[in-house]
JSON list of C-alpha atoms in Angstrom, two decimals:
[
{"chain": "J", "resi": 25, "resn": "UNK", "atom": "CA", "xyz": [0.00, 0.00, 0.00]},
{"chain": "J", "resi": 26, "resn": "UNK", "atom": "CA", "xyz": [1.55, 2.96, -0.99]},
{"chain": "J", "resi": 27, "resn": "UNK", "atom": "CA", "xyz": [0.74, 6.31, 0.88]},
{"chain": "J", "resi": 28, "resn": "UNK", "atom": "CA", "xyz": [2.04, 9.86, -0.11]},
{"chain": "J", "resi": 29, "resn": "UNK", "atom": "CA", "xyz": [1.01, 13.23, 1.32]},
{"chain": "J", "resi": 30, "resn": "UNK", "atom": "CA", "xyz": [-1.81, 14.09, -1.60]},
{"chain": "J", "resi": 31, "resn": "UNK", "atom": "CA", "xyz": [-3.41, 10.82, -1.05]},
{"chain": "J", "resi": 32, "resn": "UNK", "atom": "CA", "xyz": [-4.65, 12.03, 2.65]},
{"chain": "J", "resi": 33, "resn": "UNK", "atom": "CA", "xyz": [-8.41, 11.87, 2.00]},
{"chain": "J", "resi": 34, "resn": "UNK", "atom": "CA", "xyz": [-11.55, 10.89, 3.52]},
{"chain": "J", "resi": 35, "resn": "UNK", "atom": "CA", "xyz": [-11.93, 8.33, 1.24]},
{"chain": "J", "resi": 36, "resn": "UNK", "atom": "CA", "xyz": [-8.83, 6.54, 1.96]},
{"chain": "J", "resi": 37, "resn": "UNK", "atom": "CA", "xyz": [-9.36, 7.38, 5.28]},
{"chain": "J", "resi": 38, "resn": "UNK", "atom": "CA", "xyz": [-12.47, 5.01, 5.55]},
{"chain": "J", "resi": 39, "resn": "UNK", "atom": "CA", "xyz": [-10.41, 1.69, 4.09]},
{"chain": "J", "resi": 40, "resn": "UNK", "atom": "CA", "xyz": [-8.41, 2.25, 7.07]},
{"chain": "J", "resi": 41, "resn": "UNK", "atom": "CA", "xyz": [-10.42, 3.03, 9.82]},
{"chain": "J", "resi": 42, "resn": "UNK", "atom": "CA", "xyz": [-12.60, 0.32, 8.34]},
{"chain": "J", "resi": 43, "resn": "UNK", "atom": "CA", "xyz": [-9.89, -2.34, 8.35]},
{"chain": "J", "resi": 44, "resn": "UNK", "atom": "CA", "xyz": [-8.46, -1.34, 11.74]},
{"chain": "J", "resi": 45, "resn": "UNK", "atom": "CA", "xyz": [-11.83, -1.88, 12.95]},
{"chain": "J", "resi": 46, "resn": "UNK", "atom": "CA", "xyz": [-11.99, -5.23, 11.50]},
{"chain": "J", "resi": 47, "resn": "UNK", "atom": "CA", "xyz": [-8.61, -6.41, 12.83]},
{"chain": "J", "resi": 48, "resn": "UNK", "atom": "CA", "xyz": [-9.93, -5.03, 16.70]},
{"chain": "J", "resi": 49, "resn": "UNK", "atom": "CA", "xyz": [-12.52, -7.58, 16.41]},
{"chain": "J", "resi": 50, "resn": "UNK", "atom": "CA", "xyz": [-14.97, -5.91, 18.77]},
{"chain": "J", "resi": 51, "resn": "UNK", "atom": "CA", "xyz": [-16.03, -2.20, 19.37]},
{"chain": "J", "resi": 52, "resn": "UNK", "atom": "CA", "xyz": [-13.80, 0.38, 18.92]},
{"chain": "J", "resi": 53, "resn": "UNK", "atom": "CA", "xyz": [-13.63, 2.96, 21.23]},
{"chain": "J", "resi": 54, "resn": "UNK", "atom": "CA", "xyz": [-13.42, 6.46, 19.59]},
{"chain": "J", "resi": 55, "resn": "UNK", "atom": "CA", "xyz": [-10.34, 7.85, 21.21]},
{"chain": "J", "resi": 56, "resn": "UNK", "atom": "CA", "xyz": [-8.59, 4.61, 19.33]},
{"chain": "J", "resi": 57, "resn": "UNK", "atom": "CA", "xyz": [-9.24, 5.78, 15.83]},
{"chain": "J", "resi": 58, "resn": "UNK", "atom": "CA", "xyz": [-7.59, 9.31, 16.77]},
{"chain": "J", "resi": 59, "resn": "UNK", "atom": "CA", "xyz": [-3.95, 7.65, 16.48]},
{"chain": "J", "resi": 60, "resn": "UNK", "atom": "CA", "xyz": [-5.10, 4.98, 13.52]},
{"chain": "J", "resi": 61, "resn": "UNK", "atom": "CA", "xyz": [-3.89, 7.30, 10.19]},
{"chain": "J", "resi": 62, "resn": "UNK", "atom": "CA", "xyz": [-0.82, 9.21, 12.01]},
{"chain": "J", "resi": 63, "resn": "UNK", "atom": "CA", "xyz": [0.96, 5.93, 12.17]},
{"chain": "J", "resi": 64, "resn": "UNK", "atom": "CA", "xyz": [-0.37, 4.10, 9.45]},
{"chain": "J", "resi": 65, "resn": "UNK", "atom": "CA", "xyz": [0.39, 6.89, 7.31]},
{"chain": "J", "resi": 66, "resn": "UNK", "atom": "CA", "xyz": [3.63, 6.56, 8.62]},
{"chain": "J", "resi": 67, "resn": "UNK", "atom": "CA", "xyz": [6.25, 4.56, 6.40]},
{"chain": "J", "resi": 68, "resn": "UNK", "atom": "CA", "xyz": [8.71, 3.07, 8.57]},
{"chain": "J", "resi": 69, "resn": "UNK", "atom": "CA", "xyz": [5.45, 2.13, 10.93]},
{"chain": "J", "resi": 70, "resn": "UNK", "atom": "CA", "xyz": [3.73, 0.56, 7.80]},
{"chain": "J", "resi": 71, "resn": "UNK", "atom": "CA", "xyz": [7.14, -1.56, 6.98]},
{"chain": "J", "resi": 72, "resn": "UNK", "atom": "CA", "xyz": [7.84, -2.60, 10.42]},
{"chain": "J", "resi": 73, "resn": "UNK", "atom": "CA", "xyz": [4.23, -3.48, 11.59]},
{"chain": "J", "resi": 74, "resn": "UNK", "atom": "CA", "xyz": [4.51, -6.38, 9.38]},
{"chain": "J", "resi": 75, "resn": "UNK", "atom": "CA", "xyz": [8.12, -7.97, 11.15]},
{"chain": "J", "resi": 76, "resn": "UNK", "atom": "CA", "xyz": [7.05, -7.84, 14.40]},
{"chain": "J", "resi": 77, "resn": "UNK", "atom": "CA", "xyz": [4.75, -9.72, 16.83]},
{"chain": "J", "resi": 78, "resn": "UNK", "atom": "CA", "xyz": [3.79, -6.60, 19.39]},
{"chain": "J", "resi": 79, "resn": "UNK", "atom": "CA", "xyz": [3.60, -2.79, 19.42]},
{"chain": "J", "resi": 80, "resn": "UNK", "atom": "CA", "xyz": [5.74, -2.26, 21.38]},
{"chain": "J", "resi": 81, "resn": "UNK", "atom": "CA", "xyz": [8.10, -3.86, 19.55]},
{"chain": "J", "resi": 82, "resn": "UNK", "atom": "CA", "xyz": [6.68, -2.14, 15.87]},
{"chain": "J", "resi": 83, "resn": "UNK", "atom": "CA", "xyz": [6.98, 1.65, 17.31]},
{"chain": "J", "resi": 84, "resn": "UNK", "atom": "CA", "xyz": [10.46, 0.77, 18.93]},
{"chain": "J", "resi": 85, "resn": "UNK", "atom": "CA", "xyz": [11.96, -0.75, 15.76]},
{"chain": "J", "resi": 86, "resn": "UNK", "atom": "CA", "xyz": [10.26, 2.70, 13.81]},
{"chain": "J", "resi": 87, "resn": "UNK", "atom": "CA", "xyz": [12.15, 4.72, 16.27]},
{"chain": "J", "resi": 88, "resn": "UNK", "atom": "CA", "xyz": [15.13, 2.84, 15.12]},
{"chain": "J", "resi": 89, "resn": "UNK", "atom": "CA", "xyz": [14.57, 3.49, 11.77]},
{"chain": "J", "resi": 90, "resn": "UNK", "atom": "CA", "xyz": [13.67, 7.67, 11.81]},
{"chain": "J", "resi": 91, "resn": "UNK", "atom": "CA", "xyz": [14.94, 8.72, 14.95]},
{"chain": "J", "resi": 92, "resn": "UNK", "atom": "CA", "xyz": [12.30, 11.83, 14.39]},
{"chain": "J", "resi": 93, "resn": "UNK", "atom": "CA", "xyz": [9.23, 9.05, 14.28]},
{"chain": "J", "resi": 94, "resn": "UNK", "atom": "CA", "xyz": [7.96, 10.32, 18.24]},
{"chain": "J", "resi": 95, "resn": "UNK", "atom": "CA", "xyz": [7.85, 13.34, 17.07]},
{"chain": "J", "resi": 96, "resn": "UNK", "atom": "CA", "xyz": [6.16, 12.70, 13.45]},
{"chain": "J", "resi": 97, "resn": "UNK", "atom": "CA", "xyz": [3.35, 10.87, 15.10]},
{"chain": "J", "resi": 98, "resn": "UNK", "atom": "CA", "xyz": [2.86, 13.64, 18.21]},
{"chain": "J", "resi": 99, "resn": "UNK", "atom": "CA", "xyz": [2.34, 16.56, 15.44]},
{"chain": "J", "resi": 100, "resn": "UNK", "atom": "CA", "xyz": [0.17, 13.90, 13.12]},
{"chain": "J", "resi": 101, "resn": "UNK", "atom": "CA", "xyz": [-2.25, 13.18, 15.52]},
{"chain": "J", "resi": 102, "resn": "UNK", "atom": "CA", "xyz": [-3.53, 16.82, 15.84]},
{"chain": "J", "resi": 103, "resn": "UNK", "atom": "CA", "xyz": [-2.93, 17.56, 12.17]},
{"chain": "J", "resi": 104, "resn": "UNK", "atom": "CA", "xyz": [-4.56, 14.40, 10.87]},
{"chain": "J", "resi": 105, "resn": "UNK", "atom": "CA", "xyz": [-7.70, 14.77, 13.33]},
{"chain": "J", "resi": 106, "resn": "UNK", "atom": "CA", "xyz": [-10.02, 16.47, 10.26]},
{"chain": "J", "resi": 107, "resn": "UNK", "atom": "CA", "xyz": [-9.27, 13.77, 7.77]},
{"chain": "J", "resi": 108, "resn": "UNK", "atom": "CA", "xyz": [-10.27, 11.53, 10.65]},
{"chain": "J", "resi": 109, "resn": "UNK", "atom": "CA", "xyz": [-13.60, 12.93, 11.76]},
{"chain": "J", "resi": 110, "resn": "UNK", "atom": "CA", "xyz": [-15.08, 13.57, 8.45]},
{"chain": "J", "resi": 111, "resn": "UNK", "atom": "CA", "xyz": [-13.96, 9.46, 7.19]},
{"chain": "J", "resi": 112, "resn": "UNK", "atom": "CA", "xyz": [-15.30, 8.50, 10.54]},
{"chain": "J", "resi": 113, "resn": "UNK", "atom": "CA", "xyz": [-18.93, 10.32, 9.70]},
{"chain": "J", "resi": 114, "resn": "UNK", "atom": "CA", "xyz": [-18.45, 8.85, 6.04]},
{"chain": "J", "resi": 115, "resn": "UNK", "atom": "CA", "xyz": [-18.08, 5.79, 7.18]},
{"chain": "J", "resi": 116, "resn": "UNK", "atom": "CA", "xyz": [-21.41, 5.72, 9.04]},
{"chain": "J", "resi": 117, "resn": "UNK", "atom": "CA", "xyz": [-23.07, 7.32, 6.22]},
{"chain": "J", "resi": 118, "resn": "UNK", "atom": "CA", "xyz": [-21.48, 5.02, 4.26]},
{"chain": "J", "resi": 119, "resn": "UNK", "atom": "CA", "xyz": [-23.33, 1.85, 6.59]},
{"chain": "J", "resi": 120, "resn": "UNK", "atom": "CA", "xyz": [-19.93, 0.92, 7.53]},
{"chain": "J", "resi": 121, "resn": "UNK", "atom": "CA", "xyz": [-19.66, 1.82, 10.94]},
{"chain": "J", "resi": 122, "resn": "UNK", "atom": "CA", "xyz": [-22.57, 3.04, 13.55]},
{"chain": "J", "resi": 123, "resn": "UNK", "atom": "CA", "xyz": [-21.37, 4.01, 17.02]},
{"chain": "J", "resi": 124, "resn": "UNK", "atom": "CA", "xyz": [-23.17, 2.95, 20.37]},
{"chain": "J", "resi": 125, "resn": "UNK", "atom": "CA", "xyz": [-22.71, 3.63, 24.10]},
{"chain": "J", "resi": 126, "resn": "UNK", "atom": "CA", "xyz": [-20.78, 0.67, 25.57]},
{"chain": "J", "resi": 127, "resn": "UNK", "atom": "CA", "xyz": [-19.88, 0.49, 29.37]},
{"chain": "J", "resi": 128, "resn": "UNK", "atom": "CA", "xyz": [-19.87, 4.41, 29.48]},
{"chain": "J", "resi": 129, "resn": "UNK", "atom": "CA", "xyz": [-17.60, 4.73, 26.01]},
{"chain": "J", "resi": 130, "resn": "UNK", "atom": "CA", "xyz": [-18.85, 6.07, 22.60]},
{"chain": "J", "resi": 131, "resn": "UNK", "atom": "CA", "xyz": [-17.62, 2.92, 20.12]},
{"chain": "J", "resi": 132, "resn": "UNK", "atom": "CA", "xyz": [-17.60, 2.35, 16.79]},
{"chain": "J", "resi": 133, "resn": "UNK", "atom": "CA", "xyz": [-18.99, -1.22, 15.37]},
{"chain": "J", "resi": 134, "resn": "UNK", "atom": "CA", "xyz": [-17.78, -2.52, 12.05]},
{"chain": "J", "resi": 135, "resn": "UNK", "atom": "CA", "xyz": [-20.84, -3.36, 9.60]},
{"chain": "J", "resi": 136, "resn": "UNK", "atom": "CA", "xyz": [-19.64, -5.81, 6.58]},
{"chain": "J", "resi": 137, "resn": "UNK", "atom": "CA", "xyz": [-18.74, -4.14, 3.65]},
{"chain": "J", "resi": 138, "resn": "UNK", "atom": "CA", "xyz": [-16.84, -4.17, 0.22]},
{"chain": "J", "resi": 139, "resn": "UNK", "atom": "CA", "xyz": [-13.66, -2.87, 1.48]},
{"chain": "J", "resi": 140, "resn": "UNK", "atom": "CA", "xyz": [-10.14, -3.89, 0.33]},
{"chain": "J", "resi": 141, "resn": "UNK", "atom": "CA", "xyz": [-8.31, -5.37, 3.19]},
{"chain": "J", "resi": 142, "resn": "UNK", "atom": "CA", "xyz": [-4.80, -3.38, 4.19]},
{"chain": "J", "resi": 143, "resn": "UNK", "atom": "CA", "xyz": [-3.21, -5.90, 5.90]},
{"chain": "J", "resi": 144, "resn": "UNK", "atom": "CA", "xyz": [-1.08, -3.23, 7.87]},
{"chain": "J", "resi": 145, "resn": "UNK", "atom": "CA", "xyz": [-4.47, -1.56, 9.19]},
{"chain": "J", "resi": 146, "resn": "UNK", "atom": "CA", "xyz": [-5.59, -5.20, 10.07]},
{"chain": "J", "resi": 147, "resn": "UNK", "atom": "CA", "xyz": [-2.48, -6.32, 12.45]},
{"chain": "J", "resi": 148, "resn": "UNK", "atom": "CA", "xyz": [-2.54, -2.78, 13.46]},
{"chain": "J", "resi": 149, "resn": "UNK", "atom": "CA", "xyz": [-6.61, -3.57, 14.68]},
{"chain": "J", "resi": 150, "resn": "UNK", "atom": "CA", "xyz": [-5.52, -6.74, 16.31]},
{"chain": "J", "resi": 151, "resn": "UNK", "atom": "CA", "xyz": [-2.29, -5.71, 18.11]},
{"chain": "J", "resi": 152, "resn": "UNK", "atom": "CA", "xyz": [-4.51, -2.86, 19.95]},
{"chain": "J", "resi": 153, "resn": "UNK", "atom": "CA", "xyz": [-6.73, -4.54, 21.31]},
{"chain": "J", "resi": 154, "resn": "UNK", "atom": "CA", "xyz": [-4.99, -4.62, 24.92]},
{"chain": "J", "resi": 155, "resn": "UNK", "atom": "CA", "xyz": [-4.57, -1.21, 24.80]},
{"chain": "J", "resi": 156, "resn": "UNK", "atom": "CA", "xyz": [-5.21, 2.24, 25.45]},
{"chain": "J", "resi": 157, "resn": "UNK", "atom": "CA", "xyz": [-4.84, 5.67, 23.46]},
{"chain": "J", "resi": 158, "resn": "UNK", "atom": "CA", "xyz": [-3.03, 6.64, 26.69]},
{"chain": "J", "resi": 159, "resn": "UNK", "atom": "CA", "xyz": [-0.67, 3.96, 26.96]},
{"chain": "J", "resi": 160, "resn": "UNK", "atom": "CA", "xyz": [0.60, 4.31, 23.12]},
{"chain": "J", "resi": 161, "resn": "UNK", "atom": "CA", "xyz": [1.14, 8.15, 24.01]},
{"chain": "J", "resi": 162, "resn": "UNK", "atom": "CA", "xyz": [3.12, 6.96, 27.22]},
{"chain": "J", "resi": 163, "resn": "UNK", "atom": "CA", "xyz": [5.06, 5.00, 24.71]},
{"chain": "J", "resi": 164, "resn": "UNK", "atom": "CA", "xyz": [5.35, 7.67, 22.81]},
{"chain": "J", "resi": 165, "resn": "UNK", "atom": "CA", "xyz": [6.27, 10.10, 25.41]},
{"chain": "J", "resi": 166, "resn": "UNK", "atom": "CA", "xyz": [8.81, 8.42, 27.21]},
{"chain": "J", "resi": 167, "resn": "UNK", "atom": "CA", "xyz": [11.45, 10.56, 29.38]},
{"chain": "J", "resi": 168, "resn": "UNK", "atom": "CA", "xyz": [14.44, 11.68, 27.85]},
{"chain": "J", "resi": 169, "resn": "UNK", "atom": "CA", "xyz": [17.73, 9.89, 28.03]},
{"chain": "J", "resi": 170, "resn": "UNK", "atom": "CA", "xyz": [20.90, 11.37, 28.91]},
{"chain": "J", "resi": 171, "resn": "UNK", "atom": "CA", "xyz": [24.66, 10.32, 28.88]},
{"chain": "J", "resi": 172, "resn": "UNK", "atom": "CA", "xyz": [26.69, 12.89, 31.16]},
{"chain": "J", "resi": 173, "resn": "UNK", "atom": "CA", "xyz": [30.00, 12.17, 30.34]},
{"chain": "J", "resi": 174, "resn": "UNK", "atom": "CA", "xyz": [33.34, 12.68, 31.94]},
{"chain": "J", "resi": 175, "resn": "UNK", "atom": "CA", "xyz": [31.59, 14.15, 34.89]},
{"chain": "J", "resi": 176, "resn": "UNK", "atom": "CA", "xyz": [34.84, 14.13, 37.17]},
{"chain": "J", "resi": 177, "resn": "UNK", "atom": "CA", "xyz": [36.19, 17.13, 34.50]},
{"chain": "J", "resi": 178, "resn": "UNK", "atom": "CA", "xyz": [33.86, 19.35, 36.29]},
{"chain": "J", "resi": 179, "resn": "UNK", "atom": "CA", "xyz": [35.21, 19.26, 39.60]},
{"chain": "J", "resi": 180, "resn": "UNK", "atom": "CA", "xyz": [33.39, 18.32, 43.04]},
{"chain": "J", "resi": 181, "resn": "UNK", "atom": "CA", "xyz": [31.96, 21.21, 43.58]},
{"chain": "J", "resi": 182, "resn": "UNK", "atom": "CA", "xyz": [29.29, 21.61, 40.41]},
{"chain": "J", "resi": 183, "resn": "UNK", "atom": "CA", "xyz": [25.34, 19.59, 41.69]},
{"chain": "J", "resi": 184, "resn": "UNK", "atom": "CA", "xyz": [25.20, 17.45, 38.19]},
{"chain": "J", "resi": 185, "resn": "UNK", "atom": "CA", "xyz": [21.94, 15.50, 39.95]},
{"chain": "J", "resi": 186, "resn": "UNK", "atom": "CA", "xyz": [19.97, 18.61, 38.75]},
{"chain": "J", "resi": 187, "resn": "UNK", "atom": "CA", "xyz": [19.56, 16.93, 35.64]},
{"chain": "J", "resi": 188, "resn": "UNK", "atom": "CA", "xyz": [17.98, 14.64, 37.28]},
{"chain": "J", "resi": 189, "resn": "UNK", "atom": "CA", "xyz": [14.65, 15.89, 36.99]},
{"chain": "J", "resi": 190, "resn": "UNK", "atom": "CA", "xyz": [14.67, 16.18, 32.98]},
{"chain": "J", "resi": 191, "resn": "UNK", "atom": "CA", "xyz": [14.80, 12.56, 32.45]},
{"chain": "J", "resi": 192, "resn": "UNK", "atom": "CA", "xyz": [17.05, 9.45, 32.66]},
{"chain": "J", "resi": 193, "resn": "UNK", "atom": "CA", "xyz": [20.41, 10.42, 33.20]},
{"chain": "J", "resi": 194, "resn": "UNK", "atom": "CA", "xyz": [23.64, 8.27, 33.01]},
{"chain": "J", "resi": 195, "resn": "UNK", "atom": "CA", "xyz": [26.88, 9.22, 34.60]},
{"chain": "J", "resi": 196, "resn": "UNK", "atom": "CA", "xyz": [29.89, 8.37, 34.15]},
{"chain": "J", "resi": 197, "resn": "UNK", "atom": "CA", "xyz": [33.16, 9.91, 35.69]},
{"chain": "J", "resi": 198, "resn": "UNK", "atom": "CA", "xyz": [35.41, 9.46, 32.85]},
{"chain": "J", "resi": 199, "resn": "UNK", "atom": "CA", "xyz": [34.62, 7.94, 29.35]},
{"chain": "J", "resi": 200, "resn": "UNK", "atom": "CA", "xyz": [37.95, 6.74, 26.81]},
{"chain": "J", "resi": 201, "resn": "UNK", "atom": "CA", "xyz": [36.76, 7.63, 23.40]},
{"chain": "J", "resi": 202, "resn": "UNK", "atom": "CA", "xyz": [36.10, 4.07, 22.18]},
{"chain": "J", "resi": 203, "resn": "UNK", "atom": "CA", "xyz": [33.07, 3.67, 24.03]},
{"chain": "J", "resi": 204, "resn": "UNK", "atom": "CA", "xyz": [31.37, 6.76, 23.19]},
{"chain": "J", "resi": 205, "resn": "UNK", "atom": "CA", "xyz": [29.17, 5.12, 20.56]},
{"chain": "J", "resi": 206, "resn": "UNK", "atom": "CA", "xyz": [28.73, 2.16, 23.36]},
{"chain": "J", "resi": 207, "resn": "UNK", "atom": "CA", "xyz": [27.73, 4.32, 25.83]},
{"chain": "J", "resi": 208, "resn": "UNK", "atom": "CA", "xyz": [25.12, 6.62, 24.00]},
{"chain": "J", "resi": 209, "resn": "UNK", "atom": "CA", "xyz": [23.62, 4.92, 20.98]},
{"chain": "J", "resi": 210, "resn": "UNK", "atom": "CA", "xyz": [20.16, 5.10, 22.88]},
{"chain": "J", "resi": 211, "resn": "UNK", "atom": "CA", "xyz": [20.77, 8.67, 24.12]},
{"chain": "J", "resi": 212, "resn": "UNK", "atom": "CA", "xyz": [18.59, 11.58, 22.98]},
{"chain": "J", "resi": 213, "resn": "UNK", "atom": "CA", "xyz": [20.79, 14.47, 24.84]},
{"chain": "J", "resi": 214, "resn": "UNK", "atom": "CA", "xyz": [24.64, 13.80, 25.40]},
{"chain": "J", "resi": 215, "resn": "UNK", "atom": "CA", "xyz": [26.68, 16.06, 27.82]},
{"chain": "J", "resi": 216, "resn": "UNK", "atom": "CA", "xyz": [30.02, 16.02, 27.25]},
{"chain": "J", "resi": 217, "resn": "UNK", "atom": "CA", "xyz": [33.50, 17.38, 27.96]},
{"chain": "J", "resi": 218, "resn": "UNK", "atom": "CA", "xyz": [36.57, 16.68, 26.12]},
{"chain": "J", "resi": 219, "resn": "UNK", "atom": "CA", "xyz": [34.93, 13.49, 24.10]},
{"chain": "J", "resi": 220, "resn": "UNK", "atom": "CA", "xyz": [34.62, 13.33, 20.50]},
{"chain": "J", "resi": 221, "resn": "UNK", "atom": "CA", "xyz": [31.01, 13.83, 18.32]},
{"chain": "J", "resi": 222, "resn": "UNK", "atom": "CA", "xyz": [32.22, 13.74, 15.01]},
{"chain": "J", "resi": 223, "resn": "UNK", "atom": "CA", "xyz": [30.52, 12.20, 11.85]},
{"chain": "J", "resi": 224, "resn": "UNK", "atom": "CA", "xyz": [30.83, 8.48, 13.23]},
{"chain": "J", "resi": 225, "resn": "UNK", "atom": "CA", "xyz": [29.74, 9.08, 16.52]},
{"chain": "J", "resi": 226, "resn": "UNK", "atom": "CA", "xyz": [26.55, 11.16, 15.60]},
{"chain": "J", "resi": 227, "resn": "UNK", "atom": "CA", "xyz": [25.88, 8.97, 12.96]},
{"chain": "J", "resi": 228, "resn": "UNK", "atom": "CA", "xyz": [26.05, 5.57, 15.50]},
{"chain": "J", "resi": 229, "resn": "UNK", "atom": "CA", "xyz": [23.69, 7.79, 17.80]},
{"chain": "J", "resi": 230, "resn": "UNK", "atom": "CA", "xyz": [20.02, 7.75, 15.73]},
{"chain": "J", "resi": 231, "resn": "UNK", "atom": "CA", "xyz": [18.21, 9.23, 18.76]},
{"chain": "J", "resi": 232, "resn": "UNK", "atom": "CA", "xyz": [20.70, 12.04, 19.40]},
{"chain": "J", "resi": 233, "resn": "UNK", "atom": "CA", "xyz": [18.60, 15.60, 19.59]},
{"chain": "J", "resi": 234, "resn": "UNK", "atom": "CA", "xyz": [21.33, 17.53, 21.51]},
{"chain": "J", "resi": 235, "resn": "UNK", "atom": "CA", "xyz": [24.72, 17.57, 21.90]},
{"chain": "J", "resi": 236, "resn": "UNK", "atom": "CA", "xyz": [26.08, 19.66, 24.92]},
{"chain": "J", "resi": 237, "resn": "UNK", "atom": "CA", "xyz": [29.37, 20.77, 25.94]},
{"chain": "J", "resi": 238, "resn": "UNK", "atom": "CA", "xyz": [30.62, 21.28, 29.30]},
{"chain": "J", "resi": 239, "resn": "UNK", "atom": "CA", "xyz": [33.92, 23.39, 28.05]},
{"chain": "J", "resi": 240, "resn": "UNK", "atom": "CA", "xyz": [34.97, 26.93, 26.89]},
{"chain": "J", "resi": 241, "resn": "UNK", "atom": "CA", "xyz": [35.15, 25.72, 23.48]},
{"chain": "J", "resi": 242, "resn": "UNK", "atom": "CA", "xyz": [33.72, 23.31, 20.84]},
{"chain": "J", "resi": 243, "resn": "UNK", "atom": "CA", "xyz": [35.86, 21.92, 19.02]},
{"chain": "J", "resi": 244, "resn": "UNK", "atom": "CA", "xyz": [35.38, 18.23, 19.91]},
{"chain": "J", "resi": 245, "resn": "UNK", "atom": "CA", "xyz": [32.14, 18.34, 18.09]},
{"chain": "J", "resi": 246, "resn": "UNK", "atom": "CA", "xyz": [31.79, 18.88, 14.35]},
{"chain": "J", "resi": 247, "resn": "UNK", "atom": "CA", "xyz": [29.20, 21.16, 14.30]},
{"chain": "J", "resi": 248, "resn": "UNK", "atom": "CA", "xyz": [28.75, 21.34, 10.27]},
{"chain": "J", "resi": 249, "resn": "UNK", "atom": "CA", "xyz": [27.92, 18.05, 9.97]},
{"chain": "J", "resi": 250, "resn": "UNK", "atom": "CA", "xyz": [25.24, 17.90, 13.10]},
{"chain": "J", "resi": 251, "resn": "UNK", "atom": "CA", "xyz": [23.68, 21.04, 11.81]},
{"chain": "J", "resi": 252, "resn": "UNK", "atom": "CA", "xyz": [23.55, 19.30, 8.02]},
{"chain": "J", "resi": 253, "resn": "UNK", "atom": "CA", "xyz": [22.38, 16.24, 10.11]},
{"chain": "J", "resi": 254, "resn": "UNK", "atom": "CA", "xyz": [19.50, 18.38, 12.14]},
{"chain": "J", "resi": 255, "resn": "UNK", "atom": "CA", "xyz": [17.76, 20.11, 8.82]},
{"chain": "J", "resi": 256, "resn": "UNK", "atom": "CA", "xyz": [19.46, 17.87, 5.88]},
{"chain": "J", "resi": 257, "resn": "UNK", "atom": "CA", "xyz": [18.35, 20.62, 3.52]},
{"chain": "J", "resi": 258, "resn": "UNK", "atom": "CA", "xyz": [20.33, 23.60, 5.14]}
]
């Protein structure tokens, strides 16, 4: 199934809340179909959904492959919400889908219809039934991870710990360039001192949204080439 920007439409819209409704296998509460088109929409997620066995597994591995894919999906899931609303009131137009009160939740129930299956849309249906829109936004949400390195540089009198309360954080005293990569390959925000970021090290570090330097000067980091990598047009 191929998906590009100017094929965003109601009517594709429907084949996919339709399928994800028929791979749920029961009523689909409404808040579910708010996240349905932001990630199927999504390539990597499209690709991966089809290797994997859970969720949690799918998102991590599209992480893997666009370290931007958190991010992609937040922004999607307000800017997709039209397209959704208008193929969910299609839909029941359509007979497809009528929604009913169920323990207290507005749901959607699937009504058979001539709709070409999307397999993606399908496993995507079935791997969410055990969950929530909230706990797919925890997973997408997750805290930030930080390396600190070569925290000894700064001397015993600097509080590091008030990093702390920004996310993860991982310290370590001294770090010998080899094990850089090692050390932060899941990092979003490294903190370093005299180690190395250049081309091979940024490159090894997919996640990598920040690069701080605890010294007078910059020079251990190649700055060109982590701007080029930030905004690969500039």
């Amino acid at each position: 199934m191929k998906l590009v920007d100017k094929m965003k439409d109601e009517r594709l819209g429907i084949a996919i809340l339709y399928n994800f409704s028929k791979g749920y296998e029961k009523p689909v509460p409404m808040e579910l179909y708010d996240i349905v088109l932001p990630f199927i929409y999504h390539d990597a997620f499209r690709k991966e959904i089809l290797k994997h066995d859970t969720l949690k597994d799918v998102i991590e591995a599209s992480i893997e492959a666009d370290p931007h894919f958190k991010e992609v999906i937040l922004e999607a899931i307000n800017d997709d919400e039209g397209i959704t609303s208008k193929a969910l009131g299609m839909a029941m137009m359509g007979g497809m889908l009528t929604y009913e009160m169920i323990d207290g939740k507005v749901c959607g129930k699937l009504h058979e219809a001539e709709v070409l299956d999307f397999n993606e849309c399908i496993i995507f249906g079935k791997m969410m039934q055990d969950h929530t829109k909230e706990e797919i936004l925890d997973l997408l949400h997750q805290e930030l991870r930080i390396v600190f390195l070569q925290v000894e540089t700064l001397g015993k009198d600097v509080d590091t710990h008030i990093f702390d309360d920004l996310g993860r954080v991982t310290y370590h005293e001294n770090v010998d360039q080899l094990d850089v990569i090692s050390l932060c390959k899941d990092a979003d925000i490294v903190i370093t001192n005299k180690n190395l970021f250049r081309k091979v090290e940024i490159d090894r570090c997919p996640y990598l949204k920040m690069i701080a330097v605890t010294a007078t000067g910059t020079n251990n980091v190649d700055l060109d080439y982590a701007k080029r990598k930030r905004n690969p047009s500039s």
